[in-house]
PDB file of N, CA and C in Angstrom:
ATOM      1  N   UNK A  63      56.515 127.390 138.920  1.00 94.00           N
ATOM      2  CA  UNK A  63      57.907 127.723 139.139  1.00 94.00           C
ATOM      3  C   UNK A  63      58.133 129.181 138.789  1.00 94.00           C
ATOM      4  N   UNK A  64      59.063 129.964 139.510  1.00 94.00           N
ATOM      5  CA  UNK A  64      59.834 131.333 139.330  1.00 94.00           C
ATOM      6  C   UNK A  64      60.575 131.190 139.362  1.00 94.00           C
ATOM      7  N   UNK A  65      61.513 131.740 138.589  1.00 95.00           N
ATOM      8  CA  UNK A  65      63.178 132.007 138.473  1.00 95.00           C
ATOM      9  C   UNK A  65      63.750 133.731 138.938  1.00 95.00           C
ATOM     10  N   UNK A  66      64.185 133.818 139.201  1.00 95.00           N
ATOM     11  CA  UNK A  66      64.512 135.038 139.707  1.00 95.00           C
ATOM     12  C   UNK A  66      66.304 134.773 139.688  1.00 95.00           C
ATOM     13  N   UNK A  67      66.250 135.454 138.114  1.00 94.00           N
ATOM     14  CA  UNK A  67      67.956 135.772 137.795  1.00 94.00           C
ATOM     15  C   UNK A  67      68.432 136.287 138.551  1.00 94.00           C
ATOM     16  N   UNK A  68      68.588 137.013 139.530  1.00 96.00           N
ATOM     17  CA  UNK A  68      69.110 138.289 140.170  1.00 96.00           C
ATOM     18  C   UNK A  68      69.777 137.341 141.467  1.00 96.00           C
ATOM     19  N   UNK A  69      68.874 136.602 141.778  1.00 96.00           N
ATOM     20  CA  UNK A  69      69.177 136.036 143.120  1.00 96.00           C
ATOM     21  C   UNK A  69      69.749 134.460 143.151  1.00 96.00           C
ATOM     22  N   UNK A  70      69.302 134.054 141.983  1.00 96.00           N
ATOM     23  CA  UNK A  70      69.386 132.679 141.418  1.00 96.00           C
ATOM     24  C   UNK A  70      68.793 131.797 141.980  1.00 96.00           C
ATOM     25  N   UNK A  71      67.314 132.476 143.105  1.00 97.00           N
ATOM     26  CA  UNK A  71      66.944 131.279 143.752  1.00 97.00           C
ATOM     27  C   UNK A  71      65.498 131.089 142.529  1.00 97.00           C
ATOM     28  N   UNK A  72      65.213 129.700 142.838  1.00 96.00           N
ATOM     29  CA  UNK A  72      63.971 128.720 142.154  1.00 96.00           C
ATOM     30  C   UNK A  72      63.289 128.682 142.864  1.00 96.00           C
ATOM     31  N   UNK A  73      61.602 129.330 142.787  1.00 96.00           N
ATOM     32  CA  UNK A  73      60.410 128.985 143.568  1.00 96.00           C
ATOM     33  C   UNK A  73      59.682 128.316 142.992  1.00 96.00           C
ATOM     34  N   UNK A  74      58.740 127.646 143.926  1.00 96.00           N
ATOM     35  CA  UNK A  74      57.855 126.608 143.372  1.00 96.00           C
ATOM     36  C   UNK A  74      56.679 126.478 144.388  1.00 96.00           C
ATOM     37  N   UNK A  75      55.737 125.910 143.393  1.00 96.00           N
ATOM     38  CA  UNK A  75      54.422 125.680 144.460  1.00 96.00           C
ATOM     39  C   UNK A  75      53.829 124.386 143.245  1.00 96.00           C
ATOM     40  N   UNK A  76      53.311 123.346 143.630  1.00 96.00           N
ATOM     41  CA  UNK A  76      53.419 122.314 142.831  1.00 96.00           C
ATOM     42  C   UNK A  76      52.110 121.957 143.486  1.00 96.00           C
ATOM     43  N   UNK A  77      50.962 121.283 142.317  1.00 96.00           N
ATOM     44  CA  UNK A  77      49.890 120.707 143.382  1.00 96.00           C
ATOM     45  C   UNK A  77      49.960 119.358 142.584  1.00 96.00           C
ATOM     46  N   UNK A  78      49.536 118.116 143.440  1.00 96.00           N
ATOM     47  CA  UNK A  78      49.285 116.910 142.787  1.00 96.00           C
ATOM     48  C   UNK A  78      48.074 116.196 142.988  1.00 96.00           C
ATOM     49  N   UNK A  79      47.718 114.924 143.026  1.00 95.00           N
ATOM     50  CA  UNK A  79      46.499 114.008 143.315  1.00 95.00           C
ATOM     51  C   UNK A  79      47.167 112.534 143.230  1.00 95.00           C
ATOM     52  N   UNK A  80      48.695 112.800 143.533  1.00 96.00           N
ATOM     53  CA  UNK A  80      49.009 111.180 143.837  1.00 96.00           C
ATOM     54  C   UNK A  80      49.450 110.814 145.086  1.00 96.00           C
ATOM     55  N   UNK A  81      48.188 109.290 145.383  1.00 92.00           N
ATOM     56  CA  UNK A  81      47.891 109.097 146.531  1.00 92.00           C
ATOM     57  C   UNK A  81      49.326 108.167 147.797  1.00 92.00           C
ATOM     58  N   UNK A  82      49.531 108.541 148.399  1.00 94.00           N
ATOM     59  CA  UNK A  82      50.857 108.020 149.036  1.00 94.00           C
ATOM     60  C   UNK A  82      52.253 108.093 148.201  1.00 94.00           C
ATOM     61  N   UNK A  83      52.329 109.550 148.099  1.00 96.00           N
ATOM     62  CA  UNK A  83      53.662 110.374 147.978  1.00 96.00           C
ATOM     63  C   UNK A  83      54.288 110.065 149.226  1.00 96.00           C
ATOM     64  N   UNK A  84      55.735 110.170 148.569  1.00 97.00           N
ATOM     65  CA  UNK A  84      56.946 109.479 149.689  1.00 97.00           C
ATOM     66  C   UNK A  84      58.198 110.358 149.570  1.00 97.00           C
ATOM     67  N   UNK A  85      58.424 110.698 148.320  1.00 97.00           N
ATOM     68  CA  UNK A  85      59.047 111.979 147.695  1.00 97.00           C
ATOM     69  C   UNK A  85      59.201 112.453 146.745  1.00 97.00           C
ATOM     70  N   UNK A  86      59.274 113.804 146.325  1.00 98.00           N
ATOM     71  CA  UNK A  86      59.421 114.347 145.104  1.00 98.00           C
ATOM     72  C   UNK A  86      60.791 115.222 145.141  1.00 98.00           C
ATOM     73  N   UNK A  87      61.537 115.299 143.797  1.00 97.00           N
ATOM     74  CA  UNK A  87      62.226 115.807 143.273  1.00 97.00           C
ATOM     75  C   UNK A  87      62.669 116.532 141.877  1.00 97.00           C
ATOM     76  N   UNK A  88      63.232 117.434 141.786  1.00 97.00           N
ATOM     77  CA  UNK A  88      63.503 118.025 140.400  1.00 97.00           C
ATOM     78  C   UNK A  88      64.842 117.617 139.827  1.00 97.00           C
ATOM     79  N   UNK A  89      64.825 117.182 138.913  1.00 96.00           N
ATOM     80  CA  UNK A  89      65.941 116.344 138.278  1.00 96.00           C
ATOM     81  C   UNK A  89      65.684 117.265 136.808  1.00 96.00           C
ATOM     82  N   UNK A  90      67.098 116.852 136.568  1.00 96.00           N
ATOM     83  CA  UNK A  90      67.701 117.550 135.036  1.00 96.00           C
ATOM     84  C   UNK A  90      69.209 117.152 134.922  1.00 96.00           C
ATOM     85  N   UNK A  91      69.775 117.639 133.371  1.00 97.00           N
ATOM     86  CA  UNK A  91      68.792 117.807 131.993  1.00 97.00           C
ATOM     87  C   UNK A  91      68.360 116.598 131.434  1.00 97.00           C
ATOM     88  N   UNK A  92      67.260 116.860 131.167  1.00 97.00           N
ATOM     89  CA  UNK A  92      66.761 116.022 130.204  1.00 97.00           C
ATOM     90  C   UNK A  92      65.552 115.873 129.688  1.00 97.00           C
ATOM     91  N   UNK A  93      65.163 115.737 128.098  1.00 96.00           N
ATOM     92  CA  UNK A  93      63.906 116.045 127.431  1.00 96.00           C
ATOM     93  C   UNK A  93      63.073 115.389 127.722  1.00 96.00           C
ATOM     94  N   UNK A  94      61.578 115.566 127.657  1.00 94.00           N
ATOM     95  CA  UNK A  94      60.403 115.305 128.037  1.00 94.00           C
ATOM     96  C   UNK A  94      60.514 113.617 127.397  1.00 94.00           C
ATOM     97  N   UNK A  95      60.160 112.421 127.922  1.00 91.00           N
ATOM     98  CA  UNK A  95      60.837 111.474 127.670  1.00 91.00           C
ATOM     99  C   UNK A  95      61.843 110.586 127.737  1.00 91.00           C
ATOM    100  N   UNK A  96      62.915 111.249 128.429  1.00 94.00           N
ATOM    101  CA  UNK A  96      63.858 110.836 128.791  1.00 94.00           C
ATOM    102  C   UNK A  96      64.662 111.081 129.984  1.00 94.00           C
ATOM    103  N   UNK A  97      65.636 110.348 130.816  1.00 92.00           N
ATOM    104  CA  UNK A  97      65.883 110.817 132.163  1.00 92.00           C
ATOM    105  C   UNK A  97      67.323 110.854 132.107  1.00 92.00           C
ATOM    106  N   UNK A  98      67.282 111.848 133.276  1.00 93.00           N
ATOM    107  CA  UNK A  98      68.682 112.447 133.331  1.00 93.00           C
ATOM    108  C   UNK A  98      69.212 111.402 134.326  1.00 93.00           C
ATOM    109  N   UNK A  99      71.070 111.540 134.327  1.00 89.00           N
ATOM    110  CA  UNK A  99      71.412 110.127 134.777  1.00 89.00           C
ATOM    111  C   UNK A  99      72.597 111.049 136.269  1.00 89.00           C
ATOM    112  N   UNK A 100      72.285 112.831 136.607  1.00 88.00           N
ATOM    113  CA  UNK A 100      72.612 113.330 137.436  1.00 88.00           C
ATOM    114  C   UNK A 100      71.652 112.994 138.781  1.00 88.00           C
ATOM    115  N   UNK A 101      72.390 113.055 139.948  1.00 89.00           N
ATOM    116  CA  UNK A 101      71.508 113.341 140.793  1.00 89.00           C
ATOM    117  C   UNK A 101      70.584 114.732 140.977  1.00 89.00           C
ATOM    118  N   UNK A 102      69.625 114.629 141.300  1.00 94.00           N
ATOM    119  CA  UNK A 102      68.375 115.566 141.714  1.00 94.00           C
ATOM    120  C   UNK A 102      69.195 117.256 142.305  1.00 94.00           C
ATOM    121  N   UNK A 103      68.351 117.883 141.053  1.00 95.00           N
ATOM    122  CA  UNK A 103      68.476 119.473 141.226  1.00 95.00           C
ATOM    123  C   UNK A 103      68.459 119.548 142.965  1.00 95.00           C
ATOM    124  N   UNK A 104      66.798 119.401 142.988  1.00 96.00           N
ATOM    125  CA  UNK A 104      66.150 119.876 144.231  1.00 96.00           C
ATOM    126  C   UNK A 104      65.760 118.691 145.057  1.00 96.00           C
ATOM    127  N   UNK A 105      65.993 118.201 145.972  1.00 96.00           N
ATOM    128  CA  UNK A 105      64.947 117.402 146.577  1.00 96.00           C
ATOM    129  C   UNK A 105      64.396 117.797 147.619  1.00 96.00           C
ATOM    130  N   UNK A 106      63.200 117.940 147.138  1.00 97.00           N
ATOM    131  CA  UNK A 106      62.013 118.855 147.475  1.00 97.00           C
ATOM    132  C   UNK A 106      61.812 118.167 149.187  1.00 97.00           C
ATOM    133  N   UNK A 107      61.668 118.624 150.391  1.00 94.00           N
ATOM    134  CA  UNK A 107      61.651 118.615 151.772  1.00 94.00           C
ATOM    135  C   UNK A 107      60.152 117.562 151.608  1.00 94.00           C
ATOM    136  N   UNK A 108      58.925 117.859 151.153  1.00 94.00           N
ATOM    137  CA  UNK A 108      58.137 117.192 151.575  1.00 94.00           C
ATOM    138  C   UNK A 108      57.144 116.841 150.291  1.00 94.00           C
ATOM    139  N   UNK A 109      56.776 115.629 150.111  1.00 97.00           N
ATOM    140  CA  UNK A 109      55.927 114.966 148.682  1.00 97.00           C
ATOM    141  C   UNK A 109      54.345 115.509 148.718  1.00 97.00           C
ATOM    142  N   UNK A 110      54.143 116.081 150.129  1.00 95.00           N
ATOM    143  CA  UNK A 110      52.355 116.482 149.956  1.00 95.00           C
ATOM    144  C   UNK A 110      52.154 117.323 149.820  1.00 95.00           C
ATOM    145  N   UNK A 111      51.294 117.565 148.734  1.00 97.00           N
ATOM    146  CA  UNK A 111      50.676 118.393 147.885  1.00 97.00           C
ATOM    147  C   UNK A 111      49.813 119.094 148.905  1.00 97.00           C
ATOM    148  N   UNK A 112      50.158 120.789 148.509  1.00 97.00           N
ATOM    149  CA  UNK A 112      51.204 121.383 147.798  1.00 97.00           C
ATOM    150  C   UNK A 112      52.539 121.464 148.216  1.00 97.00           C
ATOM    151  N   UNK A 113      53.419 121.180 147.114  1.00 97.00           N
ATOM    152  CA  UNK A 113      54.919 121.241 147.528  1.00 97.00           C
ATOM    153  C   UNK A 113      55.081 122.735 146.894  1.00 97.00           C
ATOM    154  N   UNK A 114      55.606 123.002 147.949  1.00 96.00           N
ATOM    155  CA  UNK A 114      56.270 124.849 147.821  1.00 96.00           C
ATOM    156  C   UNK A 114      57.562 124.959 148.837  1.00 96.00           C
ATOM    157  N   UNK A 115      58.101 125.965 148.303  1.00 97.00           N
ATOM    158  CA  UNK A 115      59.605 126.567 148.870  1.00 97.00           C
ATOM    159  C   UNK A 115      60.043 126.940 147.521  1.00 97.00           C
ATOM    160  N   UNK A 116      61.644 126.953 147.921  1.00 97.00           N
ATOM    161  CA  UNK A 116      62.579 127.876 147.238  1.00 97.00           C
ATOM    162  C   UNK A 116      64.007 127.242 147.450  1.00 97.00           C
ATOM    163  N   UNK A 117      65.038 127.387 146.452  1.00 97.00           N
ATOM    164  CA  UNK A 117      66.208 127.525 146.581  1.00 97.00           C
ATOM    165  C   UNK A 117      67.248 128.216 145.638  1.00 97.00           C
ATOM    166  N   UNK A 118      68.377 127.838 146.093  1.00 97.00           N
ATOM    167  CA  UNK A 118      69.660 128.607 144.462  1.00 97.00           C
ATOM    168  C   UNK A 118      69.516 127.683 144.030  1.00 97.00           C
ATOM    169  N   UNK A 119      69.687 127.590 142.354  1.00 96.00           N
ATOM    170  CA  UNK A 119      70.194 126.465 141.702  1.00 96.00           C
ATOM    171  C   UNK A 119      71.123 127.105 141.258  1.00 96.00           C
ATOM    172  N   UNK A 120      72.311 126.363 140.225  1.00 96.00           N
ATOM    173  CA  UNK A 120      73.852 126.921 139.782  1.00 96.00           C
ATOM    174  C   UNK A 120      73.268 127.323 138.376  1.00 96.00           C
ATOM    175  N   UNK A 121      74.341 128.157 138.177  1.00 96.00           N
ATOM    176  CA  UNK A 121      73.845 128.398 136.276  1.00 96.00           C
ATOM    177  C   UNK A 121      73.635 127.239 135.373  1.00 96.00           C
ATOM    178  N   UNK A 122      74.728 126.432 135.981  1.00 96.00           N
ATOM    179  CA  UNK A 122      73.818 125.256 134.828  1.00 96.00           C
ATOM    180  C   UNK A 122      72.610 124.850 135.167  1.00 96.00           C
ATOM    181  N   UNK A 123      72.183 124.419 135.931  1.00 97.00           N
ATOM    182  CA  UNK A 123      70.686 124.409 136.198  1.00 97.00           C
ATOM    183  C   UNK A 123      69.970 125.420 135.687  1.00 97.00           C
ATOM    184  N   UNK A 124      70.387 126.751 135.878  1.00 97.00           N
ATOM    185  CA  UNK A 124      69.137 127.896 135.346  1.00 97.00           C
ATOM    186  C   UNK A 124      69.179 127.503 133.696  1.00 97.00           C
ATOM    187  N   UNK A 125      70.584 127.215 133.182  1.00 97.00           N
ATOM    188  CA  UNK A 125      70.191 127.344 131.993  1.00 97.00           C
ATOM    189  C   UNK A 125      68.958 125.912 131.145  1.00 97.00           C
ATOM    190  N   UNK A 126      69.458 125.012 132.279  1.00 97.00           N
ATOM    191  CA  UNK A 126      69.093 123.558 131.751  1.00 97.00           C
ATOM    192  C   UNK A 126      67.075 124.200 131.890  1.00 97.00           C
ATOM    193  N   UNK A 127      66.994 125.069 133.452  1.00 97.00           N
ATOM    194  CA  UNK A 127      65.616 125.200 133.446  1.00 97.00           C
ATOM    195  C   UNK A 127      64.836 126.153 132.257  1.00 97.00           C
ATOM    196  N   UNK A 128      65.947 127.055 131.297  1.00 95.00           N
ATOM    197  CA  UNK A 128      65.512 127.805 130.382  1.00 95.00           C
ATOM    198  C   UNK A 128      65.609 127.381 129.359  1.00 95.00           C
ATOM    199  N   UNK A 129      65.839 125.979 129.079  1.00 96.00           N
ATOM    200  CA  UNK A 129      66.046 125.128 128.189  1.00 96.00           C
ATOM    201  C   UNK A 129      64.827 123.873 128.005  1.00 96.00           C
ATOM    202  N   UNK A 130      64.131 123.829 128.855  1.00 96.00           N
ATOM    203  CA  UNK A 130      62.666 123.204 129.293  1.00 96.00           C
ATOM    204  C   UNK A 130      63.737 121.607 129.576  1.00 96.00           C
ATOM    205  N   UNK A 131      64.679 121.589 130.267  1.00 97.00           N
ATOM    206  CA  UNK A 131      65.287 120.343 130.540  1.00 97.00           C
ATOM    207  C   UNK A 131      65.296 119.808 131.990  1.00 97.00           C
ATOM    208  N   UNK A 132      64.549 120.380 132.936  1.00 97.00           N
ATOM    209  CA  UNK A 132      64.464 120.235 134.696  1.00 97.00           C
ATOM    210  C   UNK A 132      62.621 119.491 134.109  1.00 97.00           C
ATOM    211  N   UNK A 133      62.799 118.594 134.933  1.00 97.00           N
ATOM    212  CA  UNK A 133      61.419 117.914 135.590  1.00 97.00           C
ATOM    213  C   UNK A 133      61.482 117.526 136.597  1.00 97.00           C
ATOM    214  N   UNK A 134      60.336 117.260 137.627  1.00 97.00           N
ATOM    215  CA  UNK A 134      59.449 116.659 138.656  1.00 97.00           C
ATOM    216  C   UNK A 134      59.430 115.027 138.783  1.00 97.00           C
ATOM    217  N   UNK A 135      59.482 114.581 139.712  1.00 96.00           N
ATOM    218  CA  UNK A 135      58.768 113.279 139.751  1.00 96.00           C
ATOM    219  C   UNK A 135      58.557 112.988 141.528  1.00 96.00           C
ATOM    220  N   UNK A 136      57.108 112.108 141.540  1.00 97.00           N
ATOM    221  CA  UNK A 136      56.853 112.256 142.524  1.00 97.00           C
ATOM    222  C   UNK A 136      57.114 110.558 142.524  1.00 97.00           C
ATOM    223  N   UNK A 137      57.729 110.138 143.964  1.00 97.00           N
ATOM    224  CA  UNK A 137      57.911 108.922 143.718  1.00 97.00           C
ATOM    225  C   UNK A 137      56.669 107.898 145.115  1.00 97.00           C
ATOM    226  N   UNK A 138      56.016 107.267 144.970  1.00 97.00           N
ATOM    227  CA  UNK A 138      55.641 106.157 145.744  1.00 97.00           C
ATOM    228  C   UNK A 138      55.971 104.790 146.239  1.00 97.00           C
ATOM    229  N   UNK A 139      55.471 104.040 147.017  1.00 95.00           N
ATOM    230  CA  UNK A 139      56.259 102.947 147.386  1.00 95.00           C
ATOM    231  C   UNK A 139      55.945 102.037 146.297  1.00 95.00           C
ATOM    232  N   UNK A 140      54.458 101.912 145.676  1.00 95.00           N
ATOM    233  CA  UNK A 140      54.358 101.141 144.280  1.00 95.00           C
ATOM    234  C   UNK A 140      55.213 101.551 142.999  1.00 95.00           C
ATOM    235  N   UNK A 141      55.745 102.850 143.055  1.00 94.00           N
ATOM    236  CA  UNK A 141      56.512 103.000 141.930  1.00 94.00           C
ATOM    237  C   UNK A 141      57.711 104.287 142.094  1.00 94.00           C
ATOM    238  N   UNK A 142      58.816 103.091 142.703  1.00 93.00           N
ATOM    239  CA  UNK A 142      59.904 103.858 143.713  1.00 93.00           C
ATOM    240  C   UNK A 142      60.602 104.916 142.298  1.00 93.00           C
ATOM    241  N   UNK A 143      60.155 104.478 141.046  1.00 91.00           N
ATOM    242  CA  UNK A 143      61.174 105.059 140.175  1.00 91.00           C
ATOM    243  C   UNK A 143      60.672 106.233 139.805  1.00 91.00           C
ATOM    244  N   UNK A 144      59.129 106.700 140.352  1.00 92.00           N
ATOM    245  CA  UNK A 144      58.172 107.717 139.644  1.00 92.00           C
ATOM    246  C   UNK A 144      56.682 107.365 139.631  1.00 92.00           C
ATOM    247  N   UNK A 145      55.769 107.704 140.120  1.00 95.00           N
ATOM    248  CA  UNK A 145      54.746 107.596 139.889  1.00 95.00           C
ATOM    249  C   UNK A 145      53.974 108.244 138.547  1.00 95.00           C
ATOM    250  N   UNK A 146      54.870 109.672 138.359  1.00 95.00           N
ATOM    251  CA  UNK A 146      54.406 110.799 138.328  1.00 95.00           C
ATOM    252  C   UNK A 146      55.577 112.035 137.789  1.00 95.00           C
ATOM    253  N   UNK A 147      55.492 112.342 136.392  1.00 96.00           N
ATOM    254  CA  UNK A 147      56.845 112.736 136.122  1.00 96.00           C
ATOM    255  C   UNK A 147      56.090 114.296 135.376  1.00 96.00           C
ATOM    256  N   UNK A 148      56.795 115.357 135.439  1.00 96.00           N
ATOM    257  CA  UNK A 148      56.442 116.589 135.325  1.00 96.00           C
ATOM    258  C   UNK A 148      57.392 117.218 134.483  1.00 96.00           C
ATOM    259  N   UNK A 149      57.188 117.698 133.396  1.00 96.00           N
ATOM    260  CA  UNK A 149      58.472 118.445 132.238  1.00 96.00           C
ATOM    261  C   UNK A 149      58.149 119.958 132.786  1.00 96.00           C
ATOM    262  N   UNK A 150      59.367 120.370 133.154  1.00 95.00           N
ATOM    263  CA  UNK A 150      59.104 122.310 133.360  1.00 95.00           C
ATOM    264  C   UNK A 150      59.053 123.105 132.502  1.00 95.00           C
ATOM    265  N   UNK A 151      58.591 123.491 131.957  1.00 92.00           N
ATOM    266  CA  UNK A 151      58.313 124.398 130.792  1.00 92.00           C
ATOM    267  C   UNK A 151      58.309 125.852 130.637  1.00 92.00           C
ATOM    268  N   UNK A 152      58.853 126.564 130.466  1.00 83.00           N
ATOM    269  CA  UNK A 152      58.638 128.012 129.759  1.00 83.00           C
ATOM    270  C   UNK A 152      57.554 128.317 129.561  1.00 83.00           C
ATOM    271  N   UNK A 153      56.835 129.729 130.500  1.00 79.00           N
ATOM    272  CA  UNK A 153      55.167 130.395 129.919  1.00 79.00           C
ATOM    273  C   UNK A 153      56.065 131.301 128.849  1.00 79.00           C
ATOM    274  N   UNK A 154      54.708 130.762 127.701  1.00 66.00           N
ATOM    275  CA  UNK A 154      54.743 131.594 126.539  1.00 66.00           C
ATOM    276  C   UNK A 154      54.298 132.694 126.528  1.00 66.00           C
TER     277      UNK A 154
END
């Protein structure tokens, strides 16, 4: 992921290894462990790896993403709720 304050858009390039992706999305806030009860930041156009693009998110989102509170989940037909859940994190 990139953030680019200036413009407020969110890039991403995401790679996975889970087999019959159906869709993925970025959902927030909420801590590693626990799920947020908003609908989905981003929902990402296509589940196969690699998922890449871009969009704006609103300031609350940037802040929730500078807050390590936006995650991933890739969902399948065996496990419509998540196969596959991703915490976004801050490089140190």
């Amino acid at each position: 992921f990139f953030y680019n304050a200036q413009t407020e858009v969110l890039s991403w390039r995401i790679t996975h290894n889970v087999q019959n992706a159906l869709t993925a999305d970025l959902h927030g806030p909420a801590p590693p462990g626990q799920d947020s009860t908003r609908k989905a930041v981003v929902a990402f156009p296509s589940a196969t790896s690699p998922i890449q693009g871009s969009a704006r998110i609103s300031d609350a989102n940037a802040v929730d993403l500078m807050n390590d509170l936006l995650y991933v989940i890739i969902h399948t037909a065996n496990n419509p709720l998540g196969e596959i859940r991703g915490q976004v994190v801050l490089a140190e």
